Coordinates of C-alpha atoms and ligand atoms in Angstrom, one line a residue:
M1 CA -73.5 -20.6 20.5
K2 CA -76.8 -20.9 18.9
D3 CA -79.8 -19.3 20.6
I4 CA -82.2 -22.1 21.6
K5 CA -85.2 -20.0 20.4
E6 CA -83.8 -20.4 16.9
L7 CA -84.7 -24.2 16.9
T8 CA -88.0 -25.4 15.5
F9 CA -89.9 -27.9 17.6
E10 CA -88.7 -30.8 15.4
E11 CA -85.1 -29.6 15.6
L12 CA -85.3 -29.2 19.3
K13 CA -86.6 -32.8 19.6
T14 CA -83.7 -34.1 17.4
E15 CA -81.1 -32.2 19.5
L16 CA -82.6 -33.5 22.7
A17 CA -82.5 -37.0 21.5
A18 CA -78.8 -36.6 20.7
M19 CA -78.3 -35.6 24.3
D20 CA -80.2 -38.7 25.4
E21 CA -83.1 -36.7 26.7
K22 CA -86.8 -37.8 26.4
P23 CA -88.7 -36.3 23.4
F24 CA -91.5 -34.8 25.7
R25 CA -88.8 -32.4 27.1
A26 CA -89.1 -30.6 23.8
G27 CA -92.7 -29.6 24.6
Q28 CA -91.7 -28.3 28.0
I29 CA -88.8 -26.3 26.7
F30 CA -90.7 -24.9 23.7
S31 CA -93.5 -23.8 26.0
W32 CA -91.1 -22.0 28.4
L33 CA -89.5 -20.2 25.5
H34 CA -92.5 -19.3 23.3
K35 CA -95.4 -19.1 25.8
R36 CA -93.8 -17.9 28.9
F37 CA -90.9 -16.0 27.4
V38 CA -88.3 -17.0 30.0
T39 CA -85.0 -15.1 30.0
D40 CA -82.9 -17.8 31.8
F41 CA -82.6 -21.6 31.7
D42 CA -83.1 -21.6 35.5
Q43 CA -86.6 -20.4 35.1
M44 CA -87.5 -23.8 33.4
T45 CA -88.4 -25.2 36.8
D46 CA -89.9 -28.5 35.6
L47 CA -86.5 -29.5 34.1
S48 CA -83.9 -31.1 36.2
I49 CA -81.0 -28.9 37.3
G50 CA -78.7 -31.2 35.3
L51 CA -80.7 -30.6 32.1
R52 CA -80.9 -26.9 32.6
K53 CA -77.1 -26.9 33.0
K54 CA -76.6 -28.9 29.9
L55 CA -78.8 -26.6 27.9
S56 CA -77.0 -23.5 29.1
E57 CA -73.7 -25.1 28.1
N58 CA -74.9 -25.8 24.6
Y59 CA -77.2 -22.9 23.8
S60 CA -77.5 -19.2 24.4
L61 CA -80.8 -17.5 25.4
T62 CA -80.3 -14.0 24.2
V63 CA -82.3 -11.2 25.7
H64 CA -82.3 -7.8 24.0
E65 CA -81.2 -4.9 26.3
L66 CA -83.9 -2.2 26.2
E67 CA -81.9 0.9 25.4
E68 CA -84.8 3.3 25.2
V69 CA -88.6 3.3 25.2
Q70 CA -90.5 6.3 23.9
V71 CA -94.2 6.6 24.6
S72 CA -96.5 8.7 22.6
K73 CA -98.7 11.0 24.6
A74 CA -101.1 11.2 21.7
D75 CA -102.0 7.5 21.2
G76 CA -99.9 5.3 23.5
T77 CA -97.7 4.1 20.7
R78 CA -94.4 2.9 22.1
K79 CA -91.2 2.9 20.2
Y80 CA -88.5 0.5 21.5
L81 CA -84.8 0.7 20.8
F82 CA -83.0 -2.6 21.5
K83 CA -79.3 -3.1 22.0
L84 CA -78.3 -6.5 20.5
C85 CA -75.6 -8.7 22.0
D86 CA -72.9 -7.2 19.6
G87 CA -73.8 -3.6 20.4
E88 CA -75.9 -3.0 17.3
F89 CA -79.3 -1.4 17.6
V90 CA -82.7 -2.2 16.1
E91 CA -86.2 -0.7 16.6
A92 CA -89.7 -2.1 17.1
V93 CA -92.9 -0.1 17.3
R94 CA -96.0 -1.1 19.3
M95 CA -99.3 0.3 18.2
I96 CA -102.7 -0.1 19.7
Y97 CA -105.6 -0.5 17.3
H98 CA -109.3 -1.3 17.9
H99 CA -108.6 -5.0 17.0
G100 CA -105.6 -5.3 19.3
V101 CA -101.9 -4.7 19.7
S102 CA -99.8 -4.6 16.6
L103 CA -96.0 -4.7 16.6
C104 CA -93.7 -3.6 13.8
I105 CA -90.4 -5.4 13.9
S106 CA -87.0 -5.2 12.2
S107 CA -85.5 -7.9 10.1
Q108 CA -82.0 -6.6 9.6
V109 CA -79.5 -4.1 11.1
G110 CA -79.6 -1.5 8.4
C111 CA -80.5 -2.3 4.8
R112 CA -78.8 -2.4 1.4
Q113 CA -81.8 -1.6 -0.8
G114 CA -81.1 2.1 -0.9
C115 CA -84.7 3.5 -1.2
R116 CA -84.2 7.2 -1.5
F117 CA -86.8 8.2 1.1
C118 CA -85.9 5.7 3.7
A119 CA -83.7 6.4 6.8
S120 CA -82.9 2.7 7.6
T121 CA -80.8 2.3 4.5
L122 CA -78.6 5.4 4.9
G123 CA -75.7 3.5 6.6
G124 CA -76.1 0.4 4.4
L125 CA -76.5 -3.1 5.6
V126 CA -74.7 -4.1 8.8
R127 CA -75.9 -7.6 9.2
N128 CA -79.0 -9.9 9.2
L129 CA -81.0 -10.6 12.3
T130 CA -81.5 -14.2 13.3
A131 CA -85.0 -15.5 13.7
A132 CA -84.3 -15.6 17.5
E133 CA -83.5 -11.9 17.4
M134 CA -86.8 -11.2 15.6
L135 CA -88.7 -13.3 18.2
E136 CA -86.9 -11.6 21.0
Q137 CA -88.2 -8.2 19.8
V138 CA -91.8 -9.6 20.2
Y139 CA -91.1 -11.3 23.5
S140 CA -89.3 -8.4 25.2
V141 CA -92.1 -6.1 24.2
I142 CA -94.6 -8.5 25.8
R143 CA -92.4 -8.7 28.9
E144 CA -92.2 -4.9 29.1
S145 CA -95.9 -4.2 28.4
G146 CA -97.5 -7.2 30.1
E147 CA -99.8 -7.7 27.1
R148 CA -99.9 -10.1 24.2
V149 CA -99.1 -9.0 20.7
D150 CA -101.9 -9.8 18.3
S151 CA -100.4 -9.0 15.0
I152 CA -96.9 -8.5 13.6
V153 CA -95.8 -6.4 10.6
M154 CA -92.2 -6.8 9.3
M155 CA -91.9 -3.2 8.3
G156 CA -89.2 -2.0 10.6
I157 CA -85.6 -1.8 9.7
G158 CA -84.4 -4.1 6.9
E159 CA -85.7 -6.0 3.9
P160 CA -87.1 -9.3 5.0
M161 CA -86.6 -10.9 1.5
D162 CA -83.0 -10.1 1.8
N163 CA -82.9 -12.2 4.9
Y164 CA -85.3 -14.8 3.6
D165 CA -84.4 -17.9 5.5
E166 CA -84.4 -16.3 8.9
A167 CA -87.6 -14.4 8.2
V168 CA -89.4 -17.6 7.2
R169 CA -88.0 -19.4 10.2
F170 CA -89.3 -16.6 12.4
V171 CA -92.8 -17.0 10.9
R172 CA -92.7 -20.8 11.3
L173 CA -91.6 -20.4 14.9
I174 CA -94.1 -17.8 16.0
T175 CA -97.0 -19.6 14.3
D176 CA -96.2 -23.0 15.8
E177 CA -99.3 -24.0 17.8
R178 CA -97.1 -25.6 20.5
G179 CA -95.6 -22.2 21.1
Y180 CA -96.9 -18.6 20.6
D181 CA -99.5 -19.9 18.1
L182 CA -100.0 -16.7 16.2
S183 CA -102.1 -17.0 13.1
G184 CA -100.2 -16.5 9.8
R185 CA -103.0 -14.2 8.8
N186 CA -101.9 -11.8 11.5
I187 CA -98.4 -11.5 10.1
T188 CA -97.5 -9.1 7.3
I189 CA -94.2 -9.3 5.4
S190 CA -93.4 -6.1 3.6
S191 CA -90.9 -6.1 0.7
C192 CA -89.5 -3.5 -1.6
G193 CA -90.0 -6.1 -4.4
L194 CA -87.3 -8.8 -4.6
V195 CA -89.1 -11.0 -7.1
P196 CA -87.4 -14.3 -6.5
G197 CA -88.2 -14.0 -2.8
I198 CA -91.8 -13.2 -3.4
R199 CA -92.1 -16.2 -5.8
K200 CA -90.4 -18.5 -3.2
L201 CA -92.6 -17.2 -0.4
A202 CA -95.7 -18.1 -2.4
E203 CA -94.7 -21.7 -2.3
E204 CA -93.9 -21.9 1.5
G205 CA -97.4 -22.9 2.6
L206 CA -97.6 -19.9 5.0
K207 CA -100.7 -17.9 5.3
V208 CA -99.0 -14.6 5.7
T209 CA -100.0 -11.3 4.1
L210 CA -97.5 -9.8 1.6
A211 CA -97.2 -6.0 1.4
L212 CA -95.4 -4.8 -1.7
S213 CA -93.7 -1.4 -1.4
L214 CA -94.7 -0.1 -4.8
H215 CA -94.4 3.6 -4.4
A216 CA -94.5 4.4 -8.2
V217 CA -96.5 3.0 -11.1
S218 CA -93.9 3.3 -13.9
D219 CA -90.5 1.7 -14.0
E220 CA -89.0 5.0 -15.0
K221 CA -90.3 6.8 -11.9
R222 CA -89.7 3.8 -9.6
K223 CA -86.1 3.7 -10.6
K224 CA -85.7 7.3 -9.4
I225 CA -86.7 6.5 -5.9
M226 CA -86.0 2.8 -5.5
P227 CA -82.7 1.2 -6.9
V228 CA -84.4 -2.2 -6.7
A229 CA -86.4 -1.1 -9.8
E230 CA -83.3 -1.4 -11.8
R231 CA -83.4 -5.2 -11.2
F232 CA -87.1 -6.0 -11.5
T233 CA -89.7 -4.4 -13.6
I234 CA -93.3 -3.6 -12.4
E235 CA -94.5 -6.3 -14.9
E236 CA -92.3 -8.9 -13.2
L237 CA -93.5 -7.7 -9.9
M238 CA -97.1 -8.0 -10.9
D239 CA -96.5 -11.6 -12.1
A240 CA -95.1 -12.4 -8.7
V241 CA -98.0 -10.7 -7.0
D242 CA -100.4 -12.8 -9.1
L243 CA -98.5 -16.0 -8.3
Y244 CA -98.7 -15.1 -4.6
F245 CA -102.4 -14.8 -4.8
E246 CA -102.8 -17.9 -6.8
K247 CA -100.8 -20.0 -4.4
T248 CA -101.9 -18.6 -1.1
G249 CA -105.3 -17.1 -1.7
R250 CA -104.1 -14.0 0.0
R251 CA -104.4 -10.7 -1.7
V252 CA -101.2 -8.6 -1.8
S253 CA -101.5 -5.1 -0.5
F254 CA -99.6 -2.2 -2.0
E255 CA -97.7 0.3 0.1
Y256 CA -97.5 3.8 -1.5
A257 CA -95.4 6.5 0.1
L258 CA -96.8 9.8 -1.2
I259 CA -94.0 12.3 -2.0
A260 CA -94.9 15.8 -3.0
G261 CA -94.2 16.5 -6.7
V262 CA -92.9 13.0 -7.2
N263 CA -95.7 10.4 -7.3
D264 CA -98.9 12.4 -6.4
T265 CA -100.5 13.3 -9.7
D266 CA -103.6 12.1 -11.5
E267 CA -101.4 10.1 -13.8
D268 CA -100.1 8.2 -10.8
I269 CA -103.7 7.6 -9.6
A270 CA -104.6 6.1 -13.1
G271 CA -101.5 3.9 -12.9
L272 CA -102.5 2.6 -9.4
V273 CA -106.0 1.9 -10.6
R274 CA -104.6 -0.1 -13.5
L275 CA -102.3 -2.2 -11.2
A276 CA -104.5 -2.6 -8.1
G277 CA -108.0 -2.6 -9.6
S278 CA -108.1 -5.9 -11.5
R279 CA -106.2 -7.6 -8.7
G280 CA -108.4 -6.4 -5.8
C281 CA -105.3 -5.1 -4.0
H282 CA -105.6 -2.8 -1.1
V283 CA -103.6 0.4 -1.3
N284 CA -102.0 1.8 1.8
L285 CA -101.0 5.4 1.4
I286 CA -98.2 6.7 3.6
P287 CA -97.6 10.4 3.5
V288 CA -93.8 10.3 3.3
N289 CA -92.1 10.7 6.6
P290 CA -89.6 13.5 6.1
V291 CA -86.0 12.3 6.6
T292 CA -83.7 15.3 7.0
E293 CA -81.0 13.8 4.8
R294 CA -83.5 13.0 2.0
G295 CA -85.2 16.3 1.3
M296 CA -88.5 14.7 0.4
K297 CA -91.8 16.2 1.6
E298 CA -95.3 14.8 2.0
P299 CA -98.0 16.4 -0.1
D300 CA -100.5 18.9 1.4
R301 CA -103.2 17.2 3.4
T302 CA -105.8 18.0 0.7
V303 CA -103.7 16.3 -2.0
V304 CA -103.4 13.2 0.2
L305 CA -107.2 13.1 0.8
N306 CA -108.0 13.7 -2.9
F307 CA -105.6 11.0 -3.9
K308 CA -107.4 8.5 -1.6
N309 CA -110.9 9.7 -2.7
K310 CA -110.1 9.4 -6.4
L311 CA -108.8 5.9 -5.9
E312 CA -111.9 4.9 -4.0
K313 CA -114.1 6.4 -6.7
K314 CA -112.5 3.9 -9.1
G315 CA -113.3 1.1 -6.7
I316 CA -109.9 0.7 -5.1
N317 CA -109.8 0.0 -1.4
A318 CA -107.5 2.6 -0.1
T319 CA -106.4 3.8 3.4
I320 CA -104.1 6.4 4.7
R321 CA -101.8 4.9 7.2
R322 CA -102.6 6.3 10.5
E323 CA -99.7 8.4 11.7
M324 CA -99.3 6.8 15.0
G325 CA -96.8 8.2 17.5
R326 CA -95.9 11.1 15.3
D327 CA -94.9 13.0 18.4
I328 CA -92.2 10.4 19.2
D329 CA -91.4 9.5 15.7
G330 CA -88.6 10.4 13.5
A331 CA -89.0 8.7 10.1
C332 CA -88.8 5.0 10.1
G333 CA -85.4 3.9 11.4
Q334 CA -84.4 7.2 12.9
L335 CA -84.2 6.2 16.5
R336 CA -81.4 3.8 15.7
R337 CA -79.7 6.5 13.6
K338 CA -79.9 9.0 16.5
H339 CA -78.1 6.5 18.7
R340 CA -75.5 5.5 16.2
E341 CA -74.9 8.9 14.6
L342 CA -74.5 7.1 11.3
P343 CA -73.1 9.0 8.3
Ligands
SAH401 N1 -87.9 -3.3 3.3 C1 -89.3 -3.5 3.4 C2 -89.8 -3.3 4.8 C3 -89.4 -2.1 5.6 S1 -89.9 -0.5 5.2 C4 -90.1 -2.7 2.4 O1 -89.5 -2.0 1.6 O2 -91.3 -2.9 2.3 C5 -91.6 -0.4 5.6 C6 -92.4 0.5 4.7 O3 -92.1 1.9 5.0 C7 -92.1 0.4 3.2 O4 -93.2 0.5 2.4 C8 -91.2 1.5 3.0 O5 -91.1 1.9 1.6 C9 -91.8 2.6 3.9 N2 -91.0 3.8 4.2 C10 -89.6 3.8 4.4 N3 -89.2 5.1 4.7 C11 -90.3 5.8 4.6 C12 -90.6 7.2 4.8 N4 -89.6 8.1 5.1 N5 -91.8 7.6 4.7 C13 -92.9 6.8 4.5 N6 -92.7 5.5 4.3 C14 -91.4 5.0 4.3

């Protein structure tokens, strides 16, 4: 059965009409789902018992089981491990910033992109998440914490562009003003650089921010750490980034995981200045999170700070990603691995 949260407002209206129900019911149901985050059709108390029964016979309303919540003593960051209805696990991380609550969600169970430094890809791709399963990460965190989520980053497990249709459906659903009504500006989709997906996203009419996981400034070096670089060159990527800006007016930001002895030299800085400078792209530096299986280390703190300062001197807007919840963290995707004991 399809999860009812999967349906857009228009689809819900059409399906209700097919059941001989009045169109205004769509507004009521949509609001129960996306504003009040109900977990059962019986909580939709302004619907007749008959309609509630009909809905429960035709749709599911999946709720993720909360397998584990880790709370950081340092900064209140919470890491959630959810058990999905088929027993698979995904993670979401809730961080508190001065401008509000930010949630990092997963888009797939596992990942097939094979980035060398990433824990989420070690066991390959298991399956895509549905838009409803992405929404449910947000909604169950709200139920658990009692607070609204103000921004969402799709930087958890998975490659959103590899699950394009569901990722876009998720964005359309959560930005619908009749439901959760999150501004597209408060959503970031992060991609390892699947060019056709980026080009397509540029045309969707969504105001979301795109983060590009660049991590290296030459194709040669990028190929060593990201298999996706065998498929798309940096030049092709930059064309897609330019198209994204042209079509959406949103500047793309570059993610750059700093790995000791791999991409932390002056030559790398010069390359980043070349790519980010003329485009006005923000560079987000992430000292690589060590993954035991990967043997990659973050550079010394002074190297990281110098890297940032040198970028700034060249006029690049650069930040070092705050290492939130380090005390509860493994690297990205490690909580799931711990539970699955994946190869
Ligand atoms: N697949 C998407 C989104 C998920 S990863 C993407 O590639 O962008 C989110 C970000 O964390 C990406 O920039 C990714 O490259 C980075 N990342 C993955 N593993 C990491 C690690 N061990 N240390 C630092 N950053 C990492």
